[in-house]
Coordinates of C-alpha atoms in Angstrom, one line a residue:
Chain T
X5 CA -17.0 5.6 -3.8
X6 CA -13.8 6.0 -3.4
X7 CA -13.2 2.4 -1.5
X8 CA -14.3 1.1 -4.5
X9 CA -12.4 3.3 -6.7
X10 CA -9.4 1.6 -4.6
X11 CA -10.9 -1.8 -4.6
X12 CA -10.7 -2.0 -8.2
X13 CA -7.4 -1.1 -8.4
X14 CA -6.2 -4.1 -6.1
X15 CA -8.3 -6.4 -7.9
X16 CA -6.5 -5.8 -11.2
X17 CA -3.1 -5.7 -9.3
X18 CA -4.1 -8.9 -7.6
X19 CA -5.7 -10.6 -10.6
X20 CA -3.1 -9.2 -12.6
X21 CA -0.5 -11.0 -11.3
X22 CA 0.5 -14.9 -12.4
X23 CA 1.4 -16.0 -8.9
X24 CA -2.5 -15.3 -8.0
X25 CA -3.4 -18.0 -10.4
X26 CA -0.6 -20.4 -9.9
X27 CA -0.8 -20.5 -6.2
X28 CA -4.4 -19.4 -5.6
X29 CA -6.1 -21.7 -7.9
X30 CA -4.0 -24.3 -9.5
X31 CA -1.7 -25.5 -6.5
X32 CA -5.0 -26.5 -4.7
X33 CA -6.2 -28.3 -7.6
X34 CA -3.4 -30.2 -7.8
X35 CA -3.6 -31.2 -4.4
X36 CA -6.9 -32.1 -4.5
X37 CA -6.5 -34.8 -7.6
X38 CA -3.7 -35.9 -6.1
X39 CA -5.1 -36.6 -2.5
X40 CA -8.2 -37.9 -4.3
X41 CA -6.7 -40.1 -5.9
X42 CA -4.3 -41.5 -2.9
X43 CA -7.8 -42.2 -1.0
X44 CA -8.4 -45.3 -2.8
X45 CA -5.2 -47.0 -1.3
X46 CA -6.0 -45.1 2.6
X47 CA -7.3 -47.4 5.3
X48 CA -8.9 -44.1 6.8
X49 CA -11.7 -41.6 5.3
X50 CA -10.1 -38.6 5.5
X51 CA -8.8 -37.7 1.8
X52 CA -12.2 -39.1 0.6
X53 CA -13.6 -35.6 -1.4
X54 CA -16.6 -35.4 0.9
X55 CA -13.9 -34.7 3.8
X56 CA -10.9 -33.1 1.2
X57 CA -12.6 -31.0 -0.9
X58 CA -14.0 -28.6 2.2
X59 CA -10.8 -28.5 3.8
X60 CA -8.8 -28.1 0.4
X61 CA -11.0 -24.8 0.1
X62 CA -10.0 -23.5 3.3
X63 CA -6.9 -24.2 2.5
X64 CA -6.8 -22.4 -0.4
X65 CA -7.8 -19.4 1.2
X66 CA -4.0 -19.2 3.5
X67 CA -3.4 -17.8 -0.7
X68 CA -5.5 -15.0 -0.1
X69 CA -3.6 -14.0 3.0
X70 CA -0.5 -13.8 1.0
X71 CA -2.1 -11.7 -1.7
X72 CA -3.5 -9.1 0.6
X73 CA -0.1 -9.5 3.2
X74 CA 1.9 -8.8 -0.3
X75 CA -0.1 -6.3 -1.9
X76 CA -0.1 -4.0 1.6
X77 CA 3.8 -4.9 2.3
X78 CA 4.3 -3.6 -1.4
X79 CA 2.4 -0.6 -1.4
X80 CA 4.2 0.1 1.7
X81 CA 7.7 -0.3 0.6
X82 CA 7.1 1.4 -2.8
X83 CA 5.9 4.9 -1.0
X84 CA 2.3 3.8 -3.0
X85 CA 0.9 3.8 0.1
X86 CA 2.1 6.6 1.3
X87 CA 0.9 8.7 -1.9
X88 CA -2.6 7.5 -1.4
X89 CA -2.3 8.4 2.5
X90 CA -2.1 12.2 1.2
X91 CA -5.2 11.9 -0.1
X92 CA -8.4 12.9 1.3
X93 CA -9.4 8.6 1.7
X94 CA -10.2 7.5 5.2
X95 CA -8.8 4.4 6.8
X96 CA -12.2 2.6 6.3
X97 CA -12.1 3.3 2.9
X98 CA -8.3 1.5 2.9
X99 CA -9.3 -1.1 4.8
X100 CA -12.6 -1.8 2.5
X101 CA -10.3 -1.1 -0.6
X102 CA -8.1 -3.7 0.3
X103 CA -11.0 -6.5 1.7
X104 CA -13.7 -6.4 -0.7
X105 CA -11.3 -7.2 -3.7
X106 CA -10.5 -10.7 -2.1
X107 CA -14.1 -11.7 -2.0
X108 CA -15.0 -12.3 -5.3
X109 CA -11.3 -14.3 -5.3
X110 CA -12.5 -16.4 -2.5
X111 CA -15.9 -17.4 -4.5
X112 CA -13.7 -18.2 -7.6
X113 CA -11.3 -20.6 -5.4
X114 CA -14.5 -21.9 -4.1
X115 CA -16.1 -23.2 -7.1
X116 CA -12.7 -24.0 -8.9
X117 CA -11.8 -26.1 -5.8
X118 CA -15.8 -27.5 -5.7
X119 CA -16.0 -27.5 -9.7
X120 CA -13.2 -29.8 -9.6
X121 CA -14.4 -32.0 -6.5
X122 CA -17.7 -32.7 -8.7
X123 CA -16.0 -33.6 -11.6
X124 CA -13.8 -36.3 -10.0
X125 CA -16.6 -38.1 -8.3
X126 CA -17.9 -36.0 -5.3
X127 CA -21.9 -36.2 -5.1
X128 CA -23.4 -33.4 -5.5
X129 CA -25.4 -31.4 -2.6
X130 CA -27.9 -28.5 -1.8
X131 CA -25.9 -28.2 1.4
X132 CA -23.2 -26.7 -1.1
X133 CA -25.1 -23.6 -0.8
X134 CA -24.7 -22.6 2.7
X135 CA -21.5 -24.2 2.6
X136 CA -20.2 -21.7 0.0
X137 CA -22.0 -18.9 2.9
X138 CA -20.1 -20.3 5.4
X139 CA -17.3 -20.8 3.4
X140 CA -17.2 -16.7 2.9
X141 CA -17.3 -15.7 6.6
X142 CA -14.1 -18.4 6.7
X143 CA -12.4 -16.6 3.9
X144 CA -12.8 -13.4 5.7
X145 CA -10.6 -14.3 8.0
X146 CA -7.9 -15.1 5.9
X147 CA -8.6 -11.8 4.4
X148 CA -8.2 -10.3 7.8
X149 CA -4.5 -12.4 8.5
X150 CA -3.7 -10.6 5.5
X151 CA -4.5 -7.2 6.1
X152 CA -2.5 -7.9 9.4
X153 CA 0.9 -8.8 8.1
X154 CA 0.7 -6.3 5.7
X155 CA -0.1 -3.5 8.1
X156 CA 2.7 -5.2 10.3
X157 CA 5.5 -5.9 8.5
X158 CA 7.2 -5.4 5.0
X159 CA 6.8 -7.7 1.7
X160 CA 9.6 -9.5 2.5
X161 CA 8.9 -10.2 5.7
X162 CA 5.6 -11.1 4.7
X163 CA 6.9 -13.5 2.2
X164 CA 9.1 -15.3 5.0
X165 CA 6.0 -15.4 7.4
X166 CA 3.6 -17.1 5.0
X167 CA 6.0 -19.5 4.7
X168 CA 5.2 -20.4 8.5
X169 CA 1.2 -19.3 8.6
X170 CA 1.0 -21.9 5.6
X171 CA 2.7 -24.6 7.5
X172 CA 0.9 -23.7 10.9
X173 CA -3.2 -23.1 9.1
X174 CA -2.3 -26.6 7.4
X175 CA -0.9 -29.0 10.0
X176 CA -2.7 -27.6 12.8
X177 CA -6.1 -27.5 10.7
X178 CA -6.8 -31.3 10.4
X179 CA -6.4 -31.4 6.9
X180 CA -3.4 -33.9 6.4
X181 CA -4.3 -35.8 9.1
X182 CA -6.5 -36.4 12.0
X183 CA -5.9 -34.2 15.1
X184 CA -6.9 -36.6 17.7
X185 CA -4.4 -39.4 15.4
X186 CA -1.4 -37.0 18.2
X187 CA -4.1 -35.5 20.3
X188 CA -2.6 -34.2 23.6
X189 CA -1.0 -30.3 23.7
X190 CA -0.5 -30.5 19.8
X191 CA -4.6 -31.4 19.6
X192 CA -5.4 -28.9 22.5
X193 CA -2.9 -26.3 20.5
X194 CA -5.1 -27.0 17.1
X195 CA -7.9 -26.3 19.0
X196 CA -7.0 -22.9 20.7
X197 CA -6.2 -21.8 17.4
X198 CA -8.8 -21.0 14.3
X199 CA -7.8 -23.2 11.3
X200 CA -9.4 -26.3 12.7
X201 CA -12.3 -24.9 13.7
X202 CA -12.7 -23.0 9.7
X203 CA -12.1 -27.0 8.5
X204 CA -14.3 -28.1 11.0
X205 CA -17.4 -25.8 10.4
X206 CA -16.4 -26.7 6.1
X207 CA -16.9 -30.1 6.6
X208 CA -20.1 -30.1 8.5
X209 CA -21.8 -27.2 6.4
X210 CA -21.0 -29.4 2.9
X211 CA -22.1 -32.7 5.0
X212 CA -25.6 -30.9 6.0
X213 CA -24.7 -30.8 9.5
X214 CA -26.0 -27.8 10.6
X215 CA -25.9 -28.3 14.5
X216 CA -22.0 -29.2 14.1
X217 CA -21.2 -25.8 12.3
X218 CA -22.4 -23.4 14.8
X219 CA -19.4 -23.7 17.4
X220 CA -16.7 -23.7 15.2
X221 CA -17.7 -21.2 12.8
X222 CA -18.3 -18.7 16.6
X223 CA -14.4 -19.2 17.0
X224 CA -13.8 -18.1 13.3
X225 CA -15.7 -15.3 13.5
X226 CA -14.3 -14.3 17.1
X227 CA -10.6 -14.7 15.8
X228 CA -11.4 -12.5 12.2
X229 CA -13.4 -9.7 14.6
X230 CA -9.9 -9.6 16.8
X231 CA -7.5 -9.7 14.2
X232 CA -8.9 -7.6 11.9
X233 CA -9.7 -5.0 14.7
X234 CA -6.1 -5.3 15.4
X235 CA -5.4 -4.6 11.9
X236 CA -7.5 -1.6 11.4
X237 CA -5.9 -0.4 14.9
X238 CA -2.2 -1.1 13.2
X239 CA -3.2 0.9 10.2
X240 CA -4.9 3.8 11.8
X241 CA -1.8 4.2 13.6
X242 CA 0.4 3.8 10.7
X243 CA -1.7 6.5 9.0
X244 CA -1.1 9.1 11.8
X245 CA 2.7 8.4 11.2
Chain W
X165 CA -3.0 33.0 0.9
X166 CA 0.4 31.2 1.7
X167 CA 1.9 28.0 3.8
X168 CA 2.9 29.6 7.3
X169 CA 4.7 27.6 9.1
X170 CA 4.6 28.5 12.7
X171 CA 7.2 26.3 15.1
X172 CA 6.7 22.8 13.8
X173 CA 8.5 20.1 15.7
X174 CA 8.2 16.7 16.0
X175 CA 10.1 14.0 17.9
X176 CA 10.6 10.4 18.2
X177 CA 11.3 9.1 21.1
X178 CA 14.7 11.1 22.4
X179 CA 15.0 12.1 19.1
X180 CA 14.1 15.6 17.9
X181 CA 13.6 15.2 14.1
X182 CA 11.8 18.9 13.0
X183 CA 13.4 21.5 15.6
X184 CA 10.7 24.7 15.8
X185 CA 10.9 24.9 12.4
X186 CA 9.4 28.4 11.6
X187 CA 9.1 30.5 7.6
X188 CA 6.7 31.3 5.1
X189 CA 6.2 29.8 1.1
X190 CA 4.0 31.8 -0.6
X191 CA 1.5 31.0 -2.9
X192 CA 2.7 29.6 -6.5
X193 CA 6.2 29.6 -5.1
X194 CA 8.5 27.2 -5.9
X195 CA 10.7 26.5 -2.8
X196 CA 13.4 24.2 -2.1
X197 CA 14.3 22.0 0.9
X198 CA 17.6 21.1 1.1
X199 CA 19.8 19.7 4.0
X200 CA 21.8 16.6 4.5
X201 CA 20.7 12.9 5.3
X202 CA 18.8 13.1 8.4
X203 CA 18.0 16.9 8.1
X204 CA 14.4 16.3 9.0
X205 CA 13.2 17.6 5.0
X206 CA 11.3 14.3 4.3
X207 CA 9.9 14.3 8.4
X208 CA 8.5 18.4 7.3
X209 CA 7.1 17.0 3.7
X210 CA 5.2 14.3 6.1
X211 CA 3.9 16.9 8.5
X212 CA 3.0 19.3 6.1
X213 CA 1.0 17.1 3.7
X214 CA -0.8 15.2 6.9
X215 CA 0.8 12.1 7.0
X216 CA 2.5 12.5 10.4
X217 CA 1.1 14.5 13.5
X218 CA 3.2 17.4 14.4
X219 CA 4.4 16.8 18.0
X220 CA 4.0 20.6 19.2
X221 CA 3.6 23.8 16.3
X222 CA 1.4 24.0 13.4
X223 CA 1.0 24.8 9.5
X224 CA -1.5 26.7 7.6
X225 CA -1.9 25.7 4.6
X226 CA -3.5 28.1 2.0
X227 CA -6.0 28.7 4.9
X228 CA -6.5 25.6 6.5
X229 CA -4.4 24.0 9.3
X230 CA -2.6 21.0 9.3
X231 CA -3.4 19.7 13.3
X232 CA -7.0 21.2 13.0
X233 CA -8.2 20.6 9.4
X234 CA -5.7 17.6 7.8
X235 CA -8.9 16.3 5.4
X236 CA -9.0 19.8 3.9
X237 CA -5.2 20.3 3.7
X238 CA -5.3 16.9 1.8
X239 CA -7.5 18.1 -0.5
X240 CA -5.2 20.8 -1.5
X241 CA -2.4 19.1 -2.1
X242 CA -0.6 15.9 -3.8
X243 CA 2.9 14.0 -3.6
X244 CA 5.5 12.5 -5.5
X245 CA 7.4 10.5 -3.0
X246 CA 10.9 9.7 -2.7
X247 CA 10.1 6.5 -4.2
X248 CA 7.8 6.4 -7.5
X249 CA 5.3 4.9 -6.0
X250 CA 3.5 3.3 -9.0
X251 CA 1.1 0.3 -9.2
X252 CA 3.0 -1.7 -10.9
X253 CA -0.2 -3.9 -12.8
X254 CA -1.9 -0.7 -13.7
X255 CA -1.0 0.7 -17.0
X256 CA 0.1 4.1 -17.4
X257 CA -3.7 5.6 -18.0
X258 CA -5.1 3.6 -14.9
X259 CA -2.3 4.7 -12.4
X260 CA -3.6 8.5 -13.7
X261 CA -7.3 7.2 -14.0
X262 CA -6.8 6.2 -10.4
X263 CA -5.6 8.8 -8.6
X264 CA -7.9 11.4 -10.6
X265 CA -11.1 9.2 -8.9
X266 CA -9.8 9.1 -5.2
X267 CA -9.4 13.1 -5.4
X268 CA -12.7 12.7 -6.3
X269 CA -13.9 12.8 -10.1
X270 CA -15.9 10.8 -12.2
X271 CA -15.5 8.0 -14.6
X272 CA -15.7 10.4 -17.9
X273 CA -13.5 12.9 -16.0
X274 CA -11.1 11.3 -14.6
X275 CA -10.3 9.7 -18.6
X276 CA -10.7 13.2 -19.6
X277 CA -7.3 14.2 -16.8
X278 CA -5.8 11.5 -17.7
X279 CA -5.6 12.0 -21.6
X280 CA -4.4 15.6 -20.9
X281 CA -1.7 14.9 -18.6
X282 CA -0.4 11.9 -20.5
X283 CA -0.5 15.2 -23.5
X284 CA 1.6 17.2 -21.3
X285 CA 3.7 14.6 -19.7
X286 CA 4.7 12.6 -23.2
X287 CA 3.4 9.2 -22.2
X288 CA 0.5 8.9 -24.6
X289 CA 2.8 6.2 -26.4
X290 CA 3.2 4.5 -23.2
X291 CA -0.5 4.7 -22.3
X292 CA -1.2 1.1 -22.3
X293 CA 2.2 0.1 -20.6
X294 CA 2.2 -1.5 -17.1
X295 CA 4.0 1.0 -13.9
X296 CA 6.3 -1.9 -13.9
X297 CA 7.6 -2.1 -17.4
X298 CA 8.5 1.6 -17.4
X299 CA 11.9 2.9 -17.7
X300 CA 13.0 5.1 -14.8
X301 CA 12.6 8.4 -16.5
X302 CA 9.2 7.2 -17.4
X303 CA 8.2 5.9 -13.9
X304 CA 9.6 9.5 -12.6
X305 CA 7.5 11.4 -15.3
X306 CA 4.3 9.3 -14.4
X307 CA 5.1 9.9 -10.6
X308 CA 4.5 13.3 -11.1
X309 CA 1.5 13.5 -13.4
X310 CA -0.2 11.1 -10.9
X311 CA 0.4 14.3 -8.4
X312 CA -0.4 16.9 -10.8
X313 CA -4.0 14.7 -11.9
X314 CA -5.8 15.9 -8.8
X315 CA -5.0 19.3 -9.9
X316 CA -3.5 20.7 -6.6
X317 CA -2.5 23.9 -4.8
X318 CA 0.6 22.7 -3.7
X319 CA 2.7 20.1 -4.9
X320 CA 5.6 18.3 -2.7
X321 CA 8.2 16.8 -4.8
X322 CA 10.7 14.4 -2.9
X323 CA 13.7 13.7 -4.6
X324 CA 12.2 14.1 -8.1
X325 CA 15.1 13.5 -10.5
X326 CA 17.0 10.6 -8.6
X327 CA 18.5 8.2 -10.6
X328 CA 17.6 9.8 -13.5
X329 CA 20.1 10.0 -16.3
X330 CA 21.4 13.7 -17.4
X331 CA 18.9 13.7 -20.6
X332 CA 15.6 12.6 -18.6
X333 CA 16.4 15.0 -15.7
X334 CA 16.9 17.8 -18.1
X335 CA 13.1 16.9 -19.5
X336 CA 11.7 16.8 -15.9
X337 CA 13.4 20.2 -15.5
X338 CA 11.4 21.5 -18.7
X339 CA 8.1 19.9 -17.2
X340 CA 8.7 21.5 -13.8
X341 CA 9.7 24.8 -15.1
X342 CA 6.3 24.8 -17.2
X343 CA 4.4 24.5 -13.8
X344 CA 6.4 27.0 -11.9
X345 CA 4.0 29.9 -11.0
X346 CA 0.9 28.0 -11.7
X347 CA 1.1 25.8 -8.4
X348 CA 3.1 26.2 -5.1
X349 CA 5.9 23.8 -5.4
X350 CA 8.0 22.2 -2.1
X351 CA 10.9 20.2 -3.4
X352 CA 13.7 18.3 -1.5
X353 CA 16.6 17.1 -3.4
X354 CA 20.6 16.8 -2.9
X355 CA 21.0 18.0 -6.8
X356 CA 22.4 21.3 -6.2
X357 CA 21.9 22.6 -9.3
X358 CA 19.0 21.7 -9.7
X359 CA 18.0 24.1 -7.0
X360 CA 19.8 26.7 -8.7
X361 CA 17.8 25.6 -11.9
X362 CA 14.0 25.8 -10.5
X363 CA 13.8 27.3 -7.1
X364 CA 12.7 30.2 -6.1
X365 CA 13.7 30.3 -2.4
X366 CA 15.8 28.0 -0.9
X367 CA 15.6 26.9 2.5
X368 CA 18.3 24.7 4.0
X369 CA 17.8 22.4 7.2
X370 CA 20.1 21.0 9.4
X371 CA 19.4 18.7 12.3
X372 CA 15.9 19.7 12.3
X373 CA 15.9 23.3 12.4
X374 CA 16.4 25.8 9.6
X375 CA 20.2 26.8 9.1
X376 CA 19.4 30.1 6.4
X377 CA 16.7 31.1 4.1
X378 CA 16.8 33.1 1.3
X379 CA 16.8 33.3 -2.6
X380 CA 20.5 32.0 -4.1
X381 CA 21.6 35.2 -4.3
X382 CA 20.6 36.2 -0.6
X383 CA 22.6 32.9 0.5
X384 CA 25.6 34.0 -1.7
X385 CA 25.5 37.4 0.2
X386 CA 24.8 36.0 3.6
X387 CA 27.9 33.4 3.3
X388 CA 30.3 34.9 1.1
X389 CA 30.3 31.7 -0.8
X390 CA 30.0 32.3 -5.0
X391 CA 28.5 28.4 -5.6
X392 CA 25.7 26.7 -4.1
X393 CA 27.9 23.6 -2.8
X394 CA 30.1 26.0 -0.9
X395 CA 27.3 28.2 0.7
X396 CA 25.2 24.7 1.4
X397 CA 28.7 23.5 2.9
X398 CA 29.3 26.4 5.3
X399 CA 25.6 26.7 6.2
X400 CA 25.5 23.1 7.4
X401 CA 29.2 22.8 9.0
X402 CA 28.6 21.5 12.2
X403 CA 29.8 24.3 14.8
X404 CA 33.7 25.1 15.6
X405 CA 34.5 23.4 12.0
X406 CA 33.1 25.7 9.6

């Protein structure tokens, strides 16, 4: 009761805030009409919608890692946080107050981001579906890179380290380009990390390969149960002072 | 029932922040912390209301302890931090709303709390008005009604009045005056006369441990000193200079 109690009060901050739609919704749109549209003149595949459109949606989601990064880092540095550590919640209740608000954000950058796909020329699937199940347990751990930096460092410094999580989810996810077009440590990198795997297990959910998803959606999952441990561990410790 | 406070300390690293701090606040007193930068009053407020672990010592707290028992302390109390710690996209009523649900009550009355204290704190007119809109007066007056919503024992007030202007502190003076007796209130502030003002007892701190204690007039009598600043000054004079 009272997570949710505290969930809706970071929805309405989130929500409530115009950087939430510019960056969380529009900027992908944008990028995804404009890679579209630059496919027609590529001698490769890979910003044809079927490709782009999954990985644009995991993209969008770094957003949601600097909405909950922001949102903790704020209530930190404005004492909010420590007013509501007075009070009789517990650190699960925190931890679900600040997670289950960026769901329902997730699904909405999911079918803007898909909405949009359709409506310039991607076919539509059944496989959309699962993809959209998948696609949650991706956002989730976005979610959970989120509830780290905030537990870990201040809103400003989680501003300054977006800037680089942004640059690392996108170059090293295989969005932009093909990872084996460098290959070598940078591909081996890539792969060591999560963010090509989340592409990865996106593209092959919305292309109905089933097999292909299993793999890279166990390092997702592996990565969110590890950093999001971490994170509750941070903020338990925070809590005790 | 009162807050006993039985040798509280608590260190950080090398650092000893709370020094077997030792006194008693009884109940619906209102008791003032003072001591310079450093002093260790905002490291006690965080002990005391269970957000830091006490490294050796303990508190009661109107019957329950804070090592032992923190859920039931926190259930007793509330805090307006140093800070006014506002969500800032939450309008005045749902910053009250808010805090009246995680304490615990329901939709109808937590509205019900919320319509009072906005009654008794002036904002009605700014009911609607997002935390970060508000004037800092306002944001200090809501600070305080969000602490007051869950109806607690004991109140801790950390620097209520700072950066007020002279006409908005003199209106939080009025609103904590109105309380005084009803609740115990802990306040910390470096606005001597505003202890002189409100407080009941004063207790001042220095380098973590507990230079004097005592109504004004007992600190008067103790130093020698006729104003507050010059029987704060003498209490916290570092040794061989006072």
């Amino acid at each position: 009761m009272r997570a949710l109690t505290f969930a809706q009060r970071n929805r309405k901050e989130i929500l409530r805030d115009p950087m939430t739609l510019l960056f969380g919704m529009i900027l992908p749109l944008l990028m995804l009409w404009l890679f579209s549209m630059m496919a027609e003149n590529m001698p490769f595949d890979l910003f044809t919608l079927r490709k782009l459109a999954p990985a644009i949606i995991v993209f969008s989601f770094s957003f949601i890692t600097l909405f909950t990064g922001m949102l903790i880092g704020r209530d930190k540095s404005s004492s909010f946080l420590m007013r509501i550590f007075s009070s009789p919640m517990t650190a699960i209740d925190y931890l679900i107050g600040y997670a289950l608000p960026l769901l329902p954000v997730a699904f909405i950058q999911m079918a803007a981001c898909y909405g949009t796909a359709l409506l310039l020329g991607m076919p539509i699937t059944y496989d959309a579906i699962p993809a959209f199940g998948v696609l949650v347990i991706i956002s989730l751990l976005y979610i959970a890179f989120g509830l780290f930096f905030g537990t870990f460092f201040t809103d400003r410094q989680v501003g300054a380290m977006f800037a680089i999580f942004v640059n690392i989810t996108t170059w090293l996810s295989g969005t932009w380009f093909e990872l084996d077009m460098i290959g070598g440590i940078f591909e081996t990198v890539a792969y060591l990390l999560p963010f090509a795997h989340a592409v990865d297990a996106s593209r092959a959910v919305f292309a109905g390969d089933y097999r292909a998803v299993l793999t890279p959606l166990v390092w997702v999952i592996a990565y969110t149960a590890v950093i999001f441990g971490t994170a509750v561990w941070g903020f338990r410790k925070r809590m005790r002072g | 029932m009162e807050i006993a406070i039985k040798e509280l300390t608590k260190t950080f690293k090398d650092r000893v922040a709370v020094d077997h701090l030792s006194l008693t606040i009884g109940q619906g007193e209102f008791f003032a912390l003072l001591g310079e930068n450093g002093a260790g009053k905002t490291t006690t407020i965080k002990l005391l209301s269970c957000l830091m672990e006490p490294t050796s010592g303990d508190a009661i707290m109107l019957g329950d302890s804070i090592s032992e028992n923190p859920q039931a302390v926190k259930k007793k109390l509330n805090i307006s931090p140093q800070e006014t710690a506002v969500a800032r996209n939450l309008s005045v009523k749902e910053n009250l709303e808010f805090i009246a649900r995680i304490y615990g009550s329901d939709k109808k009355e937590a509205e019900q709390k919320a319509e009072q204290l906005m009654d008794k704190f002036d904002l009605k007119d700014w009911a609607k008005s997002k935390g970060r809109t508000l004037s800092g007066g306002l944001e200090r007056r809501l600070s305080i009604a969000m602490a007051m919503i869950s109806e607690p024992e004991i109140i801790f007030l950390d620097e209520p009045t700072v950066g007020l202007d002279v006409r908005a502190r003199l209106d939080l003076w009025q609103i904590l005056l109105d309380l005084k007796g009803q609740i115990t209130i802990i306040l910390t502030t470096h606005y001597l006369e505003e202890v002189e003002a409100l407080a009941d007892r004063i207790g001042i701190m220095h380098k973590g441990r507990l230079r004097a204690l005592g109504t004004l007039d007992e600190l008067r009598k103790q130093t020698g000193q006729a104003k507050l600043q010059d029987v704060f000054l003498q209490l916290t004079a570092e040794e061989g200079t006072g």
